Amino acid sequence: MSNVEIVCNKLSKSFSGKSIFKNLDLKISAKESLTVTGRNGTGKSTLVKVLAGLILQSKGSILINENNLALQKEKWFAKTGLLSPYFNLYDELTGFENLDFFYKLKSNGKEKSGNEEKVNSLLNEVNLFDKKNEQVKNYSSGMKQRLKLAFAVINKPDILFMDEPRSNLDKYGIEIMNRIALDHKERGILIIATNDEEDKQLCDKSLNIEDYK
Amino acid sequence: MTGDILNSSMLIFKKDLKSELRTRYVINSLLMFVLVTISVIRFALGDEKTENELLTGLLWISIFFSTSNGLSRTFVKEEERETSIALKLSSDSTAVLTGKLLFNLVLSFALNILILILFILITDYSVKNVSGFLITVIIGNFGLVSASTIIAAIISKANSKGTLYPVLSFPVLLPLLITVINATKLASLGVGTEKLYGEIIILVSYTIVITVVSYMLFRFVWED
């Protein structure tokens, strides 16, 4: 089990003077899970981006602690995985090439024995093994979402962010997503931005972003 | 640590190369751009005998605009296709810049070899001091690539990417262009390499300064 926790203090974010959320306090530790809810356009994805370190907060602080020591921001990405609709993987590469590239990058570019098995096993987990040598541009939107799911957990992250994880998934895809989320919850922090009732049931806590306006 | 960054840079470089060879996102448009530019120069010059002073200027106009057209796309492509977040989540910013610099260097040198060959074939351009000429062109290219890559990273975050590139690149590249045009002109006229020492020092210094500044700035551009 990981010993990672996220601690936010008086977190606020605004764009061009318009407040998205303010004074948000949050503490979440390993084996805890949280859904971020709120109507469309109220700032769920913005909060996920801020927590994941993709954009800076306007005020307040975020710490990611490991064994009670704050991690340097450069180390955050090594601890996190993200599934979200606002990024893509490389269309011109195959599913295997994409995961292999990102797995090696996340391992600091080192060629490790067992890379190929790890990537193949992950492709199998998201039911894309048969299509692993096809370019991603030929994938359906559901297949692309499953590939992004594999990308999110490729480094066995301590913190997994899922923003609208059901997007484009059919019921089999949702089963895979649920299985991966529940598996992650056993050892790390799970944060899901969603309004879906079934997603909410995956998590122990809930935060309505509209309460921080 | 340095080894890790170099390994990651090579991975990014290889990915960009594979990606480019599959999509021809930059290569095709650059080839067309070079052919059109060289053809326009040919038609403009006609059968007139042109001096090396003028031809050197025309050569660098071709190199500058072709390079601007191609190198600016490395980061723009990542932003437009929304792949930059996956890259950001997976790699250190220094490795990303190094990988992109390597890719741009390879692209730029391949492009400039093509431009030089075509230019010499269609004009009366003759180079008397070949070694001095090659030294200045090669160092000039390093500077051009270094400056263009960081400018490309900056403009990739902006809305009006196309118009911003020339606005930002012109003042930054002006000292390099003035020096490299002068140096290659002198080399083509037969001035000895030892007399180009001053220009070479300026080109090397410019390249080192712009590269160091790029590495200092890039983290803020990339992670914002």
Tab-separated table of C-alpha atoms in Angstrom:
chain	number	residue	atom	x	y	z
A	1	MET	CA	0.000	0.000	0.000
A	2	SER	CA	1.269	3.497	-0.819
A	3	ASN	CA	1.814	6.124	1.859
A	4	VAL	CA	0.770	9.069	-0.235
A	5	GLU	CA	-1.687	11.794	0.736
A	6	ILE	CA	-3.009	14.962	-0.879
A	7	VAL	CA	-3.442	17.998	1.354
A	8	CYS	CA	-5.097	21.156	0.009
A	9	ASN	CA	-5.386	24.327	2.002
A	10	LYS	CA	-7.676	27.231	1.003
A	11	LEU	CA	-7.335	26.230	-2.636
A	12	SER	CA	-8.777	28.717	-5.132
A	13	LYS	CA	-8.767	28.965	-8.890
A	14	SER	CA	-9.931	31.780	-11.120
A	15	PHE	CA	-9.626	32.526	-14.827
A	16	SER	CA	-9.368	36.177	-15.893
A	17	GLY	CA	-10.745	37.294	-12.531
A	18	LYS	CA	-13.707	34.889	-12.659
A	19	SER	CA	-13.679	32.546	-9.679
A	20	ILE	CA	-14.092	28.846	-10.471
A	21	PHE	CA	-13.816	27.630	-6.854
A	22	LYS	CA	-12.389	29.098	-3.677
A	23	ASN	CA	-11.231	28.177	-0.165
A	24	LEU	CA	-11.294	24.450	-0.788
A	25	ASP	CA	-9.723	22.400	2.007
A	26	LEU	CA	-9.131	18.740	1.373
A	27	LYS	CA	-7.137	15.892	2.840
A	28	ILE	CA	-7.218	12.493	1.249
A	29	SER	CA	-4.982	9.517	1.990
A	30	ALA	CA	-4.202	6.143	0.450
A	31	LYS	CA	-7.136	3.731	0.191
A	32	GLU	CA	-9.525	6.687	0.253
A	33	SER	CA	-11.599	7.744	-2.711
A	34	LEU	CA	-13.480	10.873	-3.647
A	35	THR	CA	-15.986	11.879	-6.287
A	36	VAL	CA	-16.027	15.480	-7.426
A	37	THR	CA	-19.536	16.382	-8.510
A	38	GLY	CA	-21.216	19.497	-9.876
A	39	ARG	CA	-23.133	20.638	-12.923
A	40	ASN	CA	-21.429	21.019	-16.300
A	41	GLY	CA	-19.091	24.001	-16.406
A	42	THR	CA	-18.850	24.419	-12.641
A	43	GLY	CA	-15.164	23.465	-12.413
A	44	LYS	CA	-14.868	19.698	-11.795
A	45	SER	CA	-12.265	19.248	-14.519
A	46	THR	CA	-10.456	22.409	-13.437
A	47	LEU	CA	-10.113	20.999	-9.905
A	48	VAL	CA	-8.785	17.712	-11.301
A	49	LYS	CA	-6.258	19.602	-13.455
A	50	VAL	CA	-5.116	21.660	-10.465
A	51	LEU	CA	-4.806	18.577	-8.221
A	52	ALA	CA	-2.939	16.691	-10.941
A	53	GLY	CA	-0.475	19.584	-11.295
A	54	LEU	CA	-1.423	20.353	-14.897
A	55	ILE	CA	-2.404	23.949	-14.114
A	56	LEU	CA	-1.485	26.199	-11.216
A	57	GLN	CA	-3.913	27.227	-8.508
A	58	SER	CA	-4.583	30.961	-8.111
A	59	LYS	CA	-4.405	30.893	-4.300
A	60	GLY	CA	-3.845	28.371	-1.531
A	61	SER	CA	-1.586	25.348	-1.479
A	62	ILE	CA	-1.512	21.710	-2.534
A	63	LEU	CA	0.901	19.217	-1.108
A	64	ILE	CA	1.431	15.649	-2.143
A	65	ASN	CA	3.095	13.933	0.799
A	66	GLU	CA	4.835	10.585	0.775
A	67	ASN	CA	5.638	9.114	4.173
A	68	ASN	CA	4.737	12.547	5.640
A	69	LEU	CA	7.302	14.333	3.481
A	70	ALA	CA	6.140	16.797	0.819
A	71	LEU	CA	7.143	15.734	-2.671
A	72	GLN	CA	8.773	18.240	-5.028
A	73	LYS	CA	6.362	19.200	-7.780
A	74	GLU	CA	8.594	17.636	-10.445
A	75	LYS	CA	7.973	14.252	-8.787
A	76	TRP	CA	4.177	14.531	-8.785
A	77	PHE	CA	3.657	13.144	-12.259
A	78	ALA	CA	5.556	9.973	-11.343
A	79	LYS	CA	2.959	9.354	-8.649
A	80	THR	CA	-0.181	10.126	-10.628
A	81	GLY	CA	-2.237	8.649	-13.416
A	82	LEU	CA	-4.892	10.553	-15.347
A	83	LEU	CA	-7.825	9.501	-17.496
A	84	SER	CA	-9.625	12.461	-19.021
A	85	PRO	CA	-11.331	13.646	-22.191
A	86	TYR	CA	-8.995	16.621	-22.709
A	87	PHE	CA	-5.947	14.757	-23.992
A	88	ASN	CA	-5.219	12.212	-26.686
A	89	LEU	CA	-2.594	9.593	-27.336
A	90	TYR	CA	-0.709	9.485	-30.641
A	91	ASP	CA	-3.051	8.575	-33.504
A	92	GLU	CA	-0.277	7.579	-35.887
A	93	LEU	CA	1.281	5.093	-33.448
A	94	THR	CA	-0.203	1.696	-32.691
A	95	GLY	CA	-1.776	0.904	-29.342
A	96	PHE	CA	1.314	-1.097	-28.396
A	97	GLU	CA	3.729	1.628	-29.528
A	98	ASN	CA	1.833	4.244	-27.522
A	99	LEU	CA	1.903	2.276	-24.274
A	100	ASP	CA	5.469	1.098	-24.830
A	101	PHE	CA	6.624	4.703	-25.416
A	102	PHE	CA	4.878	6.057	-22.331
A	103	TYR	CA	5.903	3.111	-20.153
A	104	LYS	CA	9.566	3.644	-21.050
A	105	LEU	CA	9.248	7.410	-20.544
A	106	LYS	CA	7.691	6.906	-17.132
A	107	SER	CA	10.572	4.555	-16.324
A	108	ASN	CA	12.958	7.441	-17.152
A	109	GLY	CA	13.724	6.077	-20.583
A	110	LYS	CA	15.312	2.904	-19.278
A	111	GLU	CA	14.878	-0.251	-21.265
A	112	LYS	CA	13.812	-2.845	-18.740
A	113	SER	CA	13.439	-6.527	-19.292
A	114	GLY	CA	9.766	-7.309	-19.167
A	115	ASN	CA	8.614	-4.058	-20.812
A	116	GLU	CA	6.873	-5.899	-23.577
A	117	GLU	CA	5.130	-8.322	-21.232
A	118	LYS	CA	3.955	-5.481	-19.033
A	119	VAL	CA	2.511	-3.561	-22.010
A	120	ASN	CA	0.919	-6.688	-23.463
A	121	SER	CA	-0.630	-7.597	-20.137
A	122	LEU	CA	-2.089	-4.108	-19.818
A	123	LEU	CA	-3.454	-4.241	-23.366
A	124	ASN	CA	-5.015	-7.567	-22.470
A	125	GLU	CA	-6.552	-6.052	-19.346
A	126	VAL	CA	-8.320	-3.370	-21.363
A	127	ASN	CA	-9.255	-5.890	-24.052
A	128	LEU	CA	-7.139	-4.331	-26.811
A	129	PHE	CA	-4.523	-7.055	-27.208
A	130	ASP	CA	-5.973	-8.213	-30.546
A	131	LYS	CA	-5.779	-4.651	-31.907
A	132	LYS	CA	-2.373	-3.798	-30.479
A	133	ASN	CA	-0.670	-3.448	-33.863
A	134	GLU	CA	-3.320	-1.179	-35.372
A	135	GLN	CA	-2.759	2.561	-35.482
A	136	VAL	CA	-4.839	4.396	-32.898
A	137	LYS	CA	-6.462	6.493	-35.635
A	138	ASN	CA	-8.334	3.337	-36.645
A	139	TYR	CA	-9.656	2.735	-33.110
A	140	SER	CA	-13.248	3.541	-32.173
A	141	SER	CA	-13.800	6.211	-29.521
A	142	GLY	CA	-14.487	3.502	-26.917
A	143	MET	CA	-11.247	1.709	-27.786
A	144	LYS	CA	-9.343	4.994	-27.498
A	145	GLN	CA	-10.872	5.517	-24.052
A	146	ARG	CA	-9.772	2.028	-22.977
A	147	LEU	CA	-6.252	2.739	-24.272
A	148	LYS	CA	-6.204	5.949	-22.226
A	149	LEU	CA	-7.319	3.901	-19.234
A	150	ALA	CA	-4.302	1.642	-19.732
A	151	PHE	CA	-2.094	4.737	-20.082
A	152	ALA	CA	-3.468	6.104	-16.782
A	153	VAL	CA	-2.400	3.056	-14.793
A	154	ILE	CA	0.729	2.096	-16.711
A	155	ASN	CA	3.074	3.270	-13.943
A	156	LYS	CA	0.954	1.791	-11.133
A	157	PRO	CA	0.259	5.306	-9.836
A	158	ASP	CA	-0.373	6.101	-6.187
A	159	ILE	CA	-3.036	8.630	-7.177
A	160	LEU	CA	-5.493	7.961	-9.987
A	161	PHE	CA	-7.582	10.829	-11.391
A	162	MET	CA	-10.531	9.926	-13.579
A	163	ASP	CA	-12.451	12.711	-15.276
A	164	GLU	CA	-15.757	11.519	-16.787
A	165	PRO	CA	-14.332	7.989	-17.050
A	166	ARG	CA	-17.406	6.499	-18.735
A	167	SER	CA	-17.097	8.717	-21.822
A	168	ASN	CA	-17.586	6.614	-24.965
A	169	LEU	CA	-17.462	3.298	-23.087
A	170	ASP	CA	-19.975	0.515	-23.678
A	171	LYS	CA	-21.036	-1.773	-20.831
A	172	TYR	CA	-17.983	-4.021	-21.280
A	173	GLY	CA	-15.717	-0.982	-21.246
A	174	ILE	CA	-17.435	0.259	-18.093
A	175	GLU	CA	-16.846	-3.135	-16.447
A	176	ILE	CA	-13.134	-2.851	-17.278
A	177	MET	CA	-13.040	0.707	-15.948
A	178	ASN	CA	-14.796	-0.319	-12.726
A	179	ARG	CA	-12.439	-3.246	-12.239
A	180	ILE	CA	-9.362	-1.032	-12.660
A	181	ALA	CA	-10.790	1.677	-10.377
A	182	LEU	CA	-11.671	-0.830	-7.629
A	183	ASP	CA	-8.285	-2.493	-7.944
A	184	HIS	CA	-6.563	0.877	-7.587
A	185	LYS	CA	-8.728	1.819	-4.614
A	186	GLU	CA	-7.272	-1.103	-2.680
A	187	ARG	CA	-3.867	0.555	-2.523
A	188	GLY	CA	-3.961	4.220	-3.555
A	189	ILE	CA	-6.019	7.395	-3.814
A	190	LEU	CA	-8.869	7.481	-6.324
A	191	ILE	CA	-10.481	10.760	-7.417
A	192	ILE	CA	-13.322	10.702	-9.949
A	193	ALA	CA	-14.936	13.805	-11.469
A	194	THR	CA	-18.394	12.690	-12.478
A	195	ASN	CA	-22.119	13.105	-12.142
A	196	ASP	CA	-22.868	9.465	-12.796
A	197	GLU	CA	-24.576	7.693	-9.889
A	198	GLU	CA	-22.716	4.409	-10.483
A	199	ASP	CA	-19.354	6.195	-10.476
A	200	LYS	CA	-20.294	7.854	-7.197
A	201	GLN	CA	-20.806	4.411	-5.680
A	202	LEU	CA	-17.185	3.531	-6.456
A	203	CYS	CA	-15.994	6.178	-3.993
A	204	ASP	CA	-16.302	6.675	-0.236
A	205	LYS	CA	-16.434	10.477	-0.132
A	206	SER	CA	-18.037	13.135	-2.260
A	207	LEU	CA	-17.269	16.794	-2.861
A	208	ASN	CA	-19.673	19.127	-4.654
A	209	ILE	CA	-17.594	21.793	-6.371
A	210	GLU	CA	-20.585	24.145	-6.309
A	211	ASP	CA	-20.220	24.377	-2.519
A	212	TYR	CA	-16.956	26.285	-3.059
A	213	LYS	CA	-18.235	29.158	-5.171
B	1	MET	CA	19.935	11.543	-13.625
B	2	THR	CA	21.596	12.950	-16.781
B	3	GLY	CA	21.514	9.458	-18.250
B	4	ASP	CA	17.782	9.238	-17.541
B	5	ILE	CA	17.172	12.562	-19.293
B	6	LEU	CA	19.246	11.493	-22.303
B	7	ASN	CA	17.385	8.173	-22.515
B	8	SER	CA	14.033	9.952	-22.356
B	9	SER	CA	15.185	12.543	-24.929
B	10	MET	CA	16.149	9.787	-27.345
B	11	LEU	CA	12.756	8.131	-26.857
B	12	ILE	CA	10.984	11.406	-27.651
B	13	PHE	CA	13.249	12.015	-30.649
B	14	LYS	CA	12.585	8.510	-32.017
B	15	LYS	CA	8.839	8.904	-31.418
B	16	ASP	CA	8.806	12.236	-33.286
B	17	LEU	CA	10.791	10.757	-36.167
B	18	LYS	CA	8.491	7.720	-36.437
B	19	SER	CA	5.448	9.946	-36.145
B	20	GLU	CA	6.728	12.320	-38.837
B	21	LEU	CA	7.620	9.518	-41.244
B	22	ARG	CA	4.085	8.139	-40.872
B	23	THR	CA	2.108	11.364	-41.064
B	24	ARG	CA	4.436	13.554	-43.185
B	25	TYR	CA	2.930	16.413	-41.196
B	26	VAL	CA	5.978	18.646	-41.757
B	27	ILE	CA	8.065	16.990	-44.477
B	28	ASN	CA	5.579	17.291	-47.351
B	29	SER	CA	4.739	20.939	-46.778
B	30	LEU	CA	8.417	21.806	-46.327
B	31	LEU	CA	9.446	20.069	-49.538
B	32	MET	CA	6.795	21.980	-51.445
B	33	PHE	CA	7.841	25.211	-49.748
B	34	VAL	CA	11.502	24.689	-50.678
B	35	LEU	CA	10.691	23.793	-54.295
B	36	VAL	CA	8.407	26.814	-54.707
B	37	THR	CA	10.926	29.205	-53.101
B	38	ILE	CA	13.832	27.962	-55.195
B	39	SER	CA	11.708	28.089	-58.359
B	40	VAL	CA	10.649	31.682	-57.616
B	41	ILE	CA	14.307	32.645	-57.121
B	42	ARG	CA	15.194	30.999	-60.423
B	43	PHE	CA	12.459	32.861	-62.311
B	44	ALA	CA	13.309	36.142	-60.593
B	45	LEU	CA	16.989	35.924	-61.493
B	46	GLY	CA	16.400	34.862	-65.089
B	47	ASP	CA	19.611	34.639	-67.126
B	48	GLU	CA	21.283	37.568	-65.425
B	49	LYS	CA	24.662	37.123	-63.818
B	50	THR	CA	24.155	37.685	-60.101
B	51	GLU	CA	26.814	38.570	-57.550
B	52	ASN	CA	27.535	36.316	-54.567
B	53	GLU	CA	26.567	39.137	-52.151
B	54	LEU	CA	22.989	39.020	-53.396
B	55	LEU	CA	22.871	35.244	-53.772
B	56	THR	CA	23.986	34.711	-50.159
B	57	GLY	CA	21.093	36.884	-48.990
B	58	LEU	CA	18.669	34.896	-51.156
B	59	LEU	CA	20.088	31.620	-49.808
B	60	TRP	CA	19.477	32.685	-46.216
B	61	ILE	CA	15.992	33.972	-47.033
B	62	SER	CA	15.192	30.449	-48.303
B	63	ILE	CA	16.780	28.808	-45.238
B	64	PHE	CA	15.147	31.186	-42.745
B	65	PHE	CA	11.614	30.895	-44.086
B	66	SER	CA	11.806	27.128	-44.652
B	67	THR	CA	13.137	26.607	-41.142
B	68	SER	CA	10.502	28.910	-39.633
B	69	ASN	CA	7.819	27.043	-41.505
B	70	GLY	CA	8.965	23.617	-40.331
B	71	LEU	CA	10.460	23.967	-36.892
B	72	SER	CA	7.554	25.899	-35.431
B	73	ARG	CA	5.343	22.855	-35.872
B	74	THR	CA	6.995	20.466	-33.422
B	75	PHE	CA	5.219	21.876	-30.387
B	76	VAL	CA	2.183	23.220	-32.249
B	77	LYS	CA	1.452	19.660	-33.400
B	78	GLU	CA	1.456	18.390	-29.791
B	79	GLU	CA	-0.953	21.158	-28.735
B	80	GLU	CA	-3.272	20.948	-31.741
B	81	ARG	CA	-3.636	17.202	-31.446
B	82	GLU	CA	-3.983	17.413	-27.661
B	83	THR	CA	-1.125	15.008	-26.991
B	84	SER	CA	0.994	17.418	-24.946
B	85	ILE	CA	-0.706	16.512	-21.638
B	86	ALA	CA	0.182	12.820	-22.017
B	87	LEU	CA	3.782	13.826	-22.749
B	88	LYS	CA	3.825	16.263	-19.835
B	89	LEU	CA	2.524	13.585	-17.461
B	90	SER	CA	5.185	11.134	-18.558
B	91	SER	CA	8.423	13.017	-18.925
B	92	ASP	CA	10.696	15.654	-17.485
B	93	SER	CA	10.570	19.024	-19.300
B	94	THR	CA	14.338	18.961	-19.983
B	95	ALA	CA	13.983	15.637	-21.780
B	96	VAL	CA	11.098	16.993	-23.863
B	97	LEU	CA	13.111	20.040	-24.970
B	98	THR	CA	16.196	17.938	-25.736
B	99	GLY	CA	14.151	15.438	-27.754
B	100	LYS	CA	12.456	18.210	-29.734
B	101	LEU	CA	15.792	19.992	-30.303
B	102	LEU	CA	17.326	16.792	-31.666
B	103	PHE	CA	14.384	16.256	-33.998
B	104	ASN	CA	14.521	19.859	-35.229
B	105	LEU	CA	18.281	19.617	-35.771
B	106	VAL	CA	17.903	16.522	-37.948
B	107	LEU	CA	15.001	18.076	-39.859
B	108	SER	CA	16.819	21.376	-40.314
B	109	PHE	CA	20.091	19.837	-41.502
B	110	ALA	CA	18.303	17.567	-43.980
B	111	LEU	CA	16.324	20.538	-45.247
B	112	ASN	CA	19.334	22.801	-45.555
B	113	ILE	CA	21.380	20.224	-47.438
B	114	LEU	CA	18.505	20.023	-49.928
B	115	ILE	CA	18.242	23.810	-50.181
B	116	LEU	CA	22.003	24.185	-50.698
B	117	ILE	CA	22.108	21.549	-53.440
B	118	LEU	CA	19.103	23.005	-55.274
B	119	PHE	CA	20.366	26.553	-54.823
B	120	ILE	CA	23.811	25.770	-56.234
B	121	LEU	CA	22.241	23.845	-59.127
B	122	ILE	CA	19.891	26.611	-60.239
B	123	THR	CA	22.052	29.687	-59.623
B	124	ASP	CA	25.649	30.625	-60.361
B	125	TYR	CA	26.435	30.474	-56.656
B	126	SER	CA	30.013	29.419	-56.136
B	127	VAL	CA	31.821	29.034	-52.850
B	128	LYS	CA	35.550	29.718	-52.792
B	129	ASN	CA	36.224	28.908	-49.117
B	130	VAL	CA	34.204	25.711	-48.707
B	131	SER	CA	35.359	24.821	-45.176
B	132	GLY	CA	34.674	28.330	-43.834
B	133	PHE	CA	31.306	28.331	-45.573
B	134	LEU	CA	30.302	24.958	-44.102
B	135	ILE	CA	31.463	25.930	-40.592
B	136	THR	CA	29.371	29.111	-40.590
B	137	VAL	CA	26.314	27.412	-42.111
B	138	ILE	CA	26.493	24.549	-39.581
B	139	ILE	CA	26.942	26.794	-36.513
B	140	GLY	CA	24.316	29.195	-37.868
B	141	ASN	CA	21.944	26.259	-38.159
B	142	PHE	CA	22.496	25.228	-34.561
B	143	GLY	CA	21.608	28.755	-33.444
B	144	LEU	CA	18.608	28.924	-35.743
B	145	VAL	CA	17.265	25.575	-34.502
B	146	SER	CA	17.842	26.430	-30.865
B	147	ALA	CA	16.053	29.777	-31.084
B	148	SER	CA	13.241	28.445	-33.291
B	149	THR	CA	12.534	25.536	-30.935
B	150	ILE	CA	11.982	27.658	-27.817
B	151	ILE	CA	9.935	30.199	-29.810
B	152	ALA	CA	7.850	27.300	-31.140
B	153	ALA	CA	7.228	26.134	-27.564
B	154	ILE	CA	6.097	29.616	-26.545
B	155	ILE	CA	3.768	30.184	-29.493
B	156	SER	CA	2.224	26.712	-29.202
B	157	LYS	CA	0.362	27.960	-26.113
B	158	ALA	CA	-1.040	31.014	-27.923
B	159	ASN	CA	-4.248	31.310	-29.927
B	160	SER	CA	-2.764	33.079	-32.963
B	161	LYS	CA	0.187	30.766	-33.535
B	162	GLY	CA	0.781	31.581	-37.220
B	163	THR	CA	1.115	35.327	-36.796
B	164	LEU	CA	3.005	35.207	-33.514
B	165	TYR	CA	5.936	33.147	-34.814
B	166	PRO	CA	7.426	35.768	-37.190
B	167	VAL	CA	6.732	38.556	-34.669
B	168	LEU	CA	8.672	36.749	-31.937
B	169	SER	CA	11.350	35.123	-34.060
B	170	PHE	CA	12.480	38.143	-36.075
B	171	PRO	CA	13.972	40.220	-33.230
B	172	VAL	CA	15.420	37.121	-31.542
B	173	LEU	CA	17.034	35.825	-34.727
B	174	LEU	CA	18.176	39.158	-36.144
B	175	PRO	CA	21.704	39.154	-34.590
B	176	LEU	CA	22.224	35.579	-35.770
B	177	LEU	CA	20.972	36.281	-39.286
B	178	ILE	CA	23.088	39.421	-39.777
B	179	THR	CA	26.222	37.572	-38.605
B	180	VAL	CA	25.656	34.343	-40.495
B	181	ILE	CA	24.769	36.118	-43.756
B	182	ASN	CA	27.912	38.217	-43.509
B	183	ALA	CA	30.097	35.207	-42.661
B	184	THR	CA	28.782	32.984	-45.448
B	185	LYS	CA	29.062	35.859	-47.926
B	186	LEU	CA	32.727	36.391	-47.007
B	187	ALA	CA	33.427	32.645	-47.184
B	188	SER	CA	31.776	32.383	-50.585
B	189	LEU	CA	33.968	35.247	-51.827
B	190	GLY	CA	37.081	33.392	-50.701
B	191	VAL	CA	37.946	35.121	-47.414
B	192	GLY	CA	40.043	32.724	-45.307
B	193	THR	CA	38.545	30.876	-42.340
B	194	GLU	CA	40.971	32.607	-39.924
B	195	LYS	CA	39.488	35.969	-40.963
B	196	LEU	CA	35.981	34.691	-40.164
B	197	TYR	CA	37.029	34.059	-36.564
B	198	GLY	CA	35.070	37.068	-35.205
B	199	GLU	CA	31.833	35.990	-36.887
B	200	ILE	CA	32.303	32.375	-35.781
B	201	ILE	CA	32.789	33.481	-32.153
B	202	ILE	CA	29.574	35.545	-32.323
B	203	LEU	CA	27.651	32.582	-33.808
B	204	VAL	CA	28.960	30.143	-31.196
B	205	SER	CA	28.226	32.597	-28.353
B	206	TYR	CA	24.713	33.269	-29.658
B	207	THR	CA	24.010	29.543	-29.907
B	208	ILE	CA	25.286	28.848	-26.383
B	209	VAL	CA	23.350	31.764	-24.853
B	210	ILE	CA	20.085	30.944	-26.607
B	211	THR	CA	20.394	27.230	-25.729
B	212	VAL	CA	21.058	27.944	-22.044
B	213	VAL	CA	18.184	30.458	-21.902
B	214	SER	CA	15.918	27.890	-23.615
B	215	TYR	CA	16.644	25.283	-20.945
B	216	MET	CA	16.052	27.858	-18.184
B	217	LEU	CA	12.755	29.070	-19.689
B	218	PHE	CA	11.279	25.896	-21.045
B	219	ARG	CA	10.026	24.422	-17.762
B	220	PHE	CA	7.838	27.480	-17.198
B	221	VAL	CA	6.509	27.436	-20.758
B	222	TRP	CA	5.846	23.699	-20.754
B	223	GLU	CA	4.392	23.287	-17.285
B	224	ASP	CA	2.155	26.340	-17.220
